[in-house]
């Protein structure tokens, strides 16, 4: 990115295709983004150019609010701190106000024309301003997240800018380490994350190569484990970052487990919960929990 010319940004968020926008294959469905060094109203930053072409079930669930349902997520590469926002018009209605009351019925009862409808949109953000990144420079693992659909993770360097403000922290959750009968098998190049059918806890495992055998072999401290979750209708979002390297070495295990309800609280109406786990640039597949309410 450093060899590219800076893009001049007109605002922290705007819509429409640009020369930098991600080009999706003609006729293909997808969600993706590109990034470029930029200068916004608050100074040096990074521009994110998002694009999607989506059909059912997303168009049936979110209708005209589809852009507002996408999370732009940036996870600090060293600390695991999460910054998140949506490319949503600030004057738009809350998603919960426009979603069908019965999502399953809305999907099942849709006619062929509704099922085949494709919505394509381009959105663009000043990544640092829109996600309220802190003033210090840093590397961030960035991705877009829409329910069970997640883009590839891209590591982005965000330049320092003293005009930016600091951001608050996540929640602290109890995390259990060590292998159990429910622990998944480690996966190469990804975090394993599963929910057994007969329980509420989520069980995960880091790849065997994720942590060096000796701390001094790492060169720099290993990243923490970052857990992320959101509720579909209320859009409540929660995250937690937990240092696990030393404890995992002592336990001689890369396995972990936690209770999802400690990570995010959903609204009064039953709704789906979607979860991810990250370790550096490695992430898990999305885990979808049954409908629940607080």
Short mmCIF file of C-alpha atoms in Angstrom, two decimals:
data_model
loop_
_atom_site.label_atom_id
_atom_site.label_comp_id
_atom_site.label_asym_id
_atom_site.label_seq_id
_atom_site.Cartn_x
_atom_site.Cartn_y
_atom_site.Cartn_z
CA UNK A 1 0.00 0.00 0.00
CA UNK A 2 2.85 2.40 0.69
CA UNK A 3 3.73 2.81 -3.00
CA UNK A 4 0.22 3.95 -3.96
CA UNK A 5 -0.85 7.60 -4.26
CA UNK A 6 -3.11 8.84 -1.50
CA UNK A 7 -6.82 8.95 -2.28
CA UNK A 8 -8.58 12.16 -1.28
CA UNK A 9 -11.71 11.26 0.67
CA UNK A 10 -14.82 13.47 0.54
CA UNK A 11 -16.31 12.10 3.77
CA UNK A 12 -16.06 9.37 6.40
CA UNK A 13 -18.79 7.40 4.56
CA UNK A 14 -20.22 7.66 1.07
CA UNK A 15 -21.82 5.39 -1.50
CA UNK A 16 -21.21 4.70 -5.19
CA UNK A 17 -18.65 2.97 -7.37
CA UNK A 18 -15.18 4.52 -7.57
CA UNK A 19 -12.06 3.68 -9.61
CA UNK A 20 -10.78 1.89 -6.49
CA UNK A 21 -13.91 -0.16 -5.83
CA UNK A 22 -13.67 -3.94 -5.66
CA UNK A 23 -14.67 -5.47 -8.97
CA UNK A 24 -16.91 -8.49 -8.51
CA UNK A 25 -17.09 -11.05 -11.30
CA UNK A 26 -19.99 -10.32 -13.69
CA UNK A 27 -23.10 -12.14 -12.56
CA UNK A 28 -21.40 -13.48 -9.40
CA UNK A 29 -22.69 -13.02 -5.88
CA UNK A 30 -20.23 -11.86 -3.27
CA UNK A 31 -19.02 -9.44 -0.63
CA UNK A 32 -15.51 -8.03 -0.74
CA UNK A 33 -13.38 -4.90 -0.42
CA UNK A 34 -10.15 -3.18 -1.37
CA UNK A 35 -8.06 -0.67 0.59
CA UNK A 36 -5.81 2.24 -0.35
CA UNK A 37 -3.79 4.88 1.52
CA UNK A 38 -5.85 8.02 1.77
CA UNK A 39 -6.27 11.47 3.28
CA UNK A 40 -9.58 12.39 4.81
CA UNK A 41 -10.95 15.47 6.54
CA UNK A 42 -9.10 14.43 9.74
CA UNK A 43 -5.76 13.71 8.05
CA UNK A 44 -3.87 10.58 6.90
CA UNK A 45 -5.91 7.39 6.93
CA UNK A 46 -6.83 4.30 4.90
CA UNK A 47 -9.81 4.11 2.57
CA UNK A 48 -11.91 0.97 2.40
CA UNK A 49 -13.92 0.42 -0.77
CA UNK A 50 -16.60 -2.23 -0.24
CA UNK A 51 -18.84 -3.92 -2.77
CA UNK A 52 -21.54 -6.55 -2.62
CA UNK A 53 -23.94 -8.33 -4.91
CA UNK A 54 -26.32 -10.40 -2.81
CA UNK A 55 -29.64 -12.18 -3.13
CA UNK A 56 -31.79 -14.34 -0.83
CA UNK A 57 -31.77 -14.89 2.09
CA UNK A 58 -30.05 -11.58 2.83
CA UNK A 59 -32.32 -9.48 0.61
CA UNK A 60 -35.40 -11.09 2.17
CA UNK A 61 -34.17 -10.51 5.72
CA UNK A 62 -32.69 -7.02 5.45
CA UNK A 63 -34.61 -5.59 2.47
CA UNK A 64 -33.55 -1.99 1.82
CA UNK A 65 -31.29 -2.05 4.90
CA UNK A 66 -28.81 -4.55 3.48
CA UNK A 67 -25.84 -2.16 3.64
CA UNK A 68 -26.61 -1.42 7.27
CA UNK A 69 -26.36 -5.12 8.13
CA UNK A 70 -22.68 -5.40 7.15
CA UNK A 71 -20.07 -5.05 9.89
CA UNK A 72 -16.72 -3.50 8.99
CA UNK A 73 -14.32 -5.03 11.53
CA UNK A 74 -10.73 -4.06 12.33
CA UNK A 75 -8.80 -6.11 14.90
CA UNK A 76 -5.55 -4.59 16.15
CA UNK A 77 -2.79 -7.03 15.19
CA UNK A 78 -0.88 -6.72 18.48
CA UNK A 79 -3.54 -6.12 21.13
CA UNK A 80 -6.56 -7.87 19.61
CA UNK A 81 -8.71 -4.80 20.33
CA UNK A 82 -11.78 -4.69 18.09
CA UNK A 83 -13.19 -1.69 16.26
CA UNK A 84 -16.44 -2.10 14.36
CA UNK A 85 -19.02 -0.05 12.50
CA UNK A 86 -21.52 -0.45 9.67
CA UNK A 87 -21.76 1.42 6.34
CA UNK A 88 -25.15 2.73 7.45
CA UNK A 89 -26.82 6.01 6.56
CA UNK A 90 -27.09 7.80 9.93
CA UNK A 91 -30.66 8.80 9.04
CA UNK A 92 -31.78 5.24 8.22
CA UNK A 93 -34.24 3.37 10.37
CA UNK A 94 -32.84 0.71 12.72
CA UNK A 95 -32.61 -2.68 11.05
CA UNK A 96 -34.92 -4.19 13.66
CA UNK A 97 -37.69 -1.84 12.50
CA UNK A 98 -37.67 -3.16 8.93
CA UNK A 99 -36.82 -6.84 9.34
CA UNK A 100 -39.70 -9.35 8.99
CA UNK A 101 -41.00 -10.53 12.35
CA UNK A 102 -40.69 -14.16 11.28
CA UNK A 103 -37.49 -14.58 9.27
CA UNK A 104 -38.06 -18.26 8.47
CA UNK A 105 -41.54 -17.53 7.12
CA UNK A 106 -40.32 -14.59 5.05
CA UNK A 107 -37.73 -16.82 3.39
CA UNK A 108 -40.04 -19.82 2.93
CA UNK A 109 -42.92 -17.76 1.49
CA UNK A 110 -40.87 -15.68 -0.95
CA UNK A 111 -41.80 -16.12 -4.61
CA UNK A 112 -39.22 -16.98 -7.30
CA UNK A 113 -38.87 -13.34 -8.35
CA UNK A 114 -38.10 -12.26 -4.78
CA UNK A 115 -35.64 -15.13 -4.32
CA UNK A 116 -33.81 -14.26 -7.53
CA UNK A 117 -33.54 -10.53 -6.87
CA UNK A 118 -29.93 -9.33 -6.63
CA UNK A 119 -28.95 -6.13 -4.82
CA UNK A 120 -25.59 -4.60 -5.75
CA UNK A 121 -24.08 -1.67 -3.83
CA UNK A 122 -20.73 0.05 -3.43
CA UNK A 123 -19.82 1.72 -0.13
CA UNK A 124 -16.68 3.59 0.86
CA UNK A 125 -15.33 4.63 4.25
CA UNK A 126 -12.49 6.45 5.89
CA UNK A 127 -11.46 3.39 7.88
CA UNK A 128 -9.83 5.26 10.78
CA UNK A 129 -12.59 7.85 11.15
CA UNK A 130 -15.56 5.55 10.59
CA UNK A 131 -14.30 2.88 12.99
CA UNK A 132 -12.90 5.43 15.50
CA UNK A 133 -9.38 3.99 15.47
CA UNK A 134 -6.96 5.41 18.06
CA UNK A 135 -4.43 8.10 17.07
CA UNK A 136 -1.38 5.81 17.09
CA UNK A 137 -0.24 4.03 13.95
CA UNK A 138 -0.85 0.30 13.85
CA UNK A 139 -1.54 -2.82 11.84
CA UNK A 140 -5.13 -4.07 11.75
CA UNK A 141 -6.71 -7.29 10.50
CA UNK A 142 -9.71 -6.05 8.53
CA UNK A 143 -12.73 -7.92 7.16
CA UNK A 144 -16.42 -7.53 6.33
CA UNK A 145 -18.97 -9.67 8.17
CA UNK A 146 -22.60 -10.28 7.19
CA UNK A 147 -24.17 -13.06 9.28
CA UNK A 148 -22.64 -16.32 8.01
CA UNK A 149 -20.66 -14.62 5.23
CA UNK A 150 -17.15 -13.26 5.94
CA UNK A 151 -14.59 -11.82 3.54
CA UNK A 152 -10.93 -12.81 3.59
CA UNK A 153 -8.92 -11.02 6.29
CA UNK A 154 -6.53 -8.34 5.02
CA UNK A 155 -3.81 -6.80 7.18
CA UNK A 156 -3.79 -3.02 6.80
CA UNK A 157 -1.32 -0.47 8.16
CA UNK A 158 -3.07 2.64 9.46
CA UNK A 159 -0.86 5.74 9.81
CA UNK A 160 -0.72 7.85 12.96
CA UNK A 161 -3.02 10.85 13.23
CA UNK A 162 -3.18 12.84 16.49
CA UNK A 163 -6.58 14.26 15.48
CA UNK A 164 -8.19 10.88 16.19
CA UNK A 165 -9.56 9.92 19.60
CA UNK A 166 -9.03 6.76 21.65
CA UNK A 167 -11.68 4.02 21.82
CA UNK A 168 -13.15 2.01 24.70
CA UNK A 169 -12.54 -1.63 25.45
CA UNK A 170 -14.40 -4.91 25.17
CA UNK A 171 -15.81 -7.21 27.83
CA UNK A 172 -13.96 -9.64 30.08
CA UNK A 173 -15.19 -13.23 29.86
CA UNK A 174 -14.19 -16.45 31.62
CA UNK A 175 -12.14 -18.56 29.20
CA UNK A 176 -11.29 -22.18 29.98
CA UNK A 177 -8.13 -23.67 28.48
CA UNK A 178 -7.30 -27.32 27.94
CA UNK A 179 -8.51 -30.28 25.94
CA UNK A 180 -11.93 -31.78 26.62
CA UNK A 181 -14.06 -34.42 24.95
CA UNK A 182 -15.82 -31.60 23.06
CA UNK A 183 -12.66 -29.86 21.83
CA UNK A 184 -12.44 -29.78 18.02
CA UNK A 185 -9.46 -31.05 16.10
CA UNK A 186 -7.00 -28.24 15.27
CA UNK A 187 -7.14 -26.97 11.68
CA UNK A 188 -4.16 -25.85 9.63
CA UNK A 189 -4.27 -22.14 8.84
CA UNK A 190 -7.48 -21.41 10.76
CA UNK A 191 -9.03 -21.31 14.21
CA UNK A 192 -11.41 -24.21 14.87
CA UNK A 193 -14.65 -23.21 16.60
CA UNK A 194 -17.65 -25.47 17.20
CA UNK A 195 -20.78 -25.77 19.33
CA UNK A 196 -21.77 -29.29 20.40
CA UNK A 197 -25.42 -30.08 19.78
CA UNK A 198 -26.06 -30.88 23.44
CA UNK A 199 -24.57 -27.82 25.12
CA UNK A 200 -24.32 -24.04 25.22
CA UNK A 201 -20.53 -23.60 25.43
CA UNK A 202 -18.39 -23.05 22.35
CA UNK A 203 -15.19 -25.06 21.98
CA UNK A 204 -12.20 -24.03 19.91
CA UNK A 205 -8.60 -24.85 19.09
CA UNK A 206 -5.69 -22.97 17.58
CA UNK A 207 -3.54 -24.60 14.88
CA UNK A 208 -0.58 -26.55 16.22
CA UNK A 209 1.77 -24.07 14.51
CA UNK A 210 0.11 -20.97 15.98
CA UNK A 211 2.41 -20.73 19.00
CA UNK A 212 6.18 -21.32 19.01
CA UNK A 213 7.47 -23.87 21.46
CA UNK A 214 9.73 -21.33 23.14
CA UNK A 215 8.63 -17.73 23.85
CA UNK A 216 11.95 -16.25 22.70
CA UNK A 217 11.51 -17.88 19.29
CA UNK A 218 8.55 -15.67 18.51
CA UNK A 219 10.51 -12.46 17.90
CA UNK A 220 7.47 -10.46 19.02
CA UNK A 221 4.76 -11.33 21.54
CA UNK A 222 2.06 -13.67 20.16
CA UNK A 223 -1.33 -12.02 19.61
CA UNK A 224 -4.17 -12.60 22.04
CA UNK A 225 -7.24 -14.66 21.21
CA UNK A 226 -10.08 -12.38 20.11
CA UNK A 227 -13.71 -13.47 20.31
CA UNK A 228 -16.47 -11.58 18.47
CA UNK A 229 -20.25 -11.96 18.38
CA UNK A 230 -23.39 -10.09 17.35
CA UNK A 231 -27.14 -10.57 17.58
CA UNK A 232 -28.96 -10.51 14.25
CA UNK A 233 -32.02 -8.38 14.99
CA UNK A 234 -30.84 -6.02 17.72
CA UNK A 235 -27.32 -5.78 16.16
CA UNK A 236 -25.83 -5.88 19.65
CA UNK A 237 -22.11 -6.51 19.18
CA UNK A 238 -19.66 -7.85 21.76
CA UNK A 239 -16.02 -8.80 21.79
CA UNK A 240 -13.29 -9.89 24.16
CA UNK A 241 -9.55 -10.24 23.82
CA UNK A 242 -7.71 -12.77 26.00
CA UNK A 243 -3.93 -13.40 26.16
CA UNK A 244 -3.55 -17.18 25.92
CA UNK A 245 0.01 -17.92 24.76
CA UNK A 246 1.66 -18.50 28.15
CA UNK A 247 -1.29 -20.42 29.59
CA UNK A 248 -1.57 -22.65 26.53
CA UNK A 249 2.12 -23.48 26.69
CA UNK A 250 1.79 -24.37 30.37
CA UNK A 251 -1.30 -26.49 29.70
CA UNK A 252 0.37 -28.07 26.64
CA UNK A 253 -2.90 -27.52 24.82
CA UNK A 254 -4.21 -25.14 22.16
CA UNK A 255 -7.84 -25.79 23.07
CA UNK A 256 -10.24 -23.32 24.72
CA UNK A 257 -13.94 -22.94 25.53
CA UNK A 258 -16.31 -20.19 26.64
CA UNK A 259 -19.94 -19.36 27.26
CA UNK A 260 -21.32 -17.18 24.41
CA UNK A 261 -23.81 -15.38 26.65
CA UNK A 262 -20.85 -13.79 28.45
CA UNK A 263 -19.72 -12.22 25.18
CA UNK A 264 -22.90 -10.53 23.96
CA UNK A 265 -26.42 -9.97 25.29
CA UNK A 266 -29.23 -10.12 22.75
CA UNK A 267 -32.47 -8.15 22.90
CA UNK A 268 -35.87 -8.99 24.33
CA UNK A 269 -37.03 -10.70 21.12
CA UNK A 270 -35.47 -14.11 20.28
CA UNK A 271 -32.77 -13.73 17.63
CA UNK A 272 -29.86 -15.56 16.06
CA UNK A 273 -26.32 -14.99 17.31
CA UNK A 274 -23.24 -15.21 15.07
CA UNK A 275 -19.73 -15.71 16.46
CA UNK A 276 -16.11 -15.71 15.28
CA UNK A 277 -12.73 -16.38 16.91
CA UNK A 278 -9.48 -14.79 15.73
CA UNK A 279 -5.81 -15.30 16.54
CA UNK A 280 -3.75 -12.76 14.63
CA UNK A 281 -4.88 -12.94 11.00
CA UNK A 282 -6.26 -16.46 11.50
CA UNK A 283 -10.00 -16.72 11.98
CA UNK A 284 -12.61 -19.39 12.48
CA UNK A 285 -15.67 -20.11 10.43
CA UNK A 286 -18.84 -18.41 11.63
CA UNK A 287 -20.78 -20.29 14.31
CA UNK A 288 -24.53 -19.63 14.28
CA UNK A 289 -26.38 -20.16 17.56
CA UNK A 290 -30.08 -20.97 17.88
CA UNK A 291 -32.46 -18.09 18.52
CA UNK A 292 -32.20 -16.71 22.02
CA UNK A 293 -33.13 -13.66 24.04
CA UNK A 294 -31.93 -12.25 27.34
#
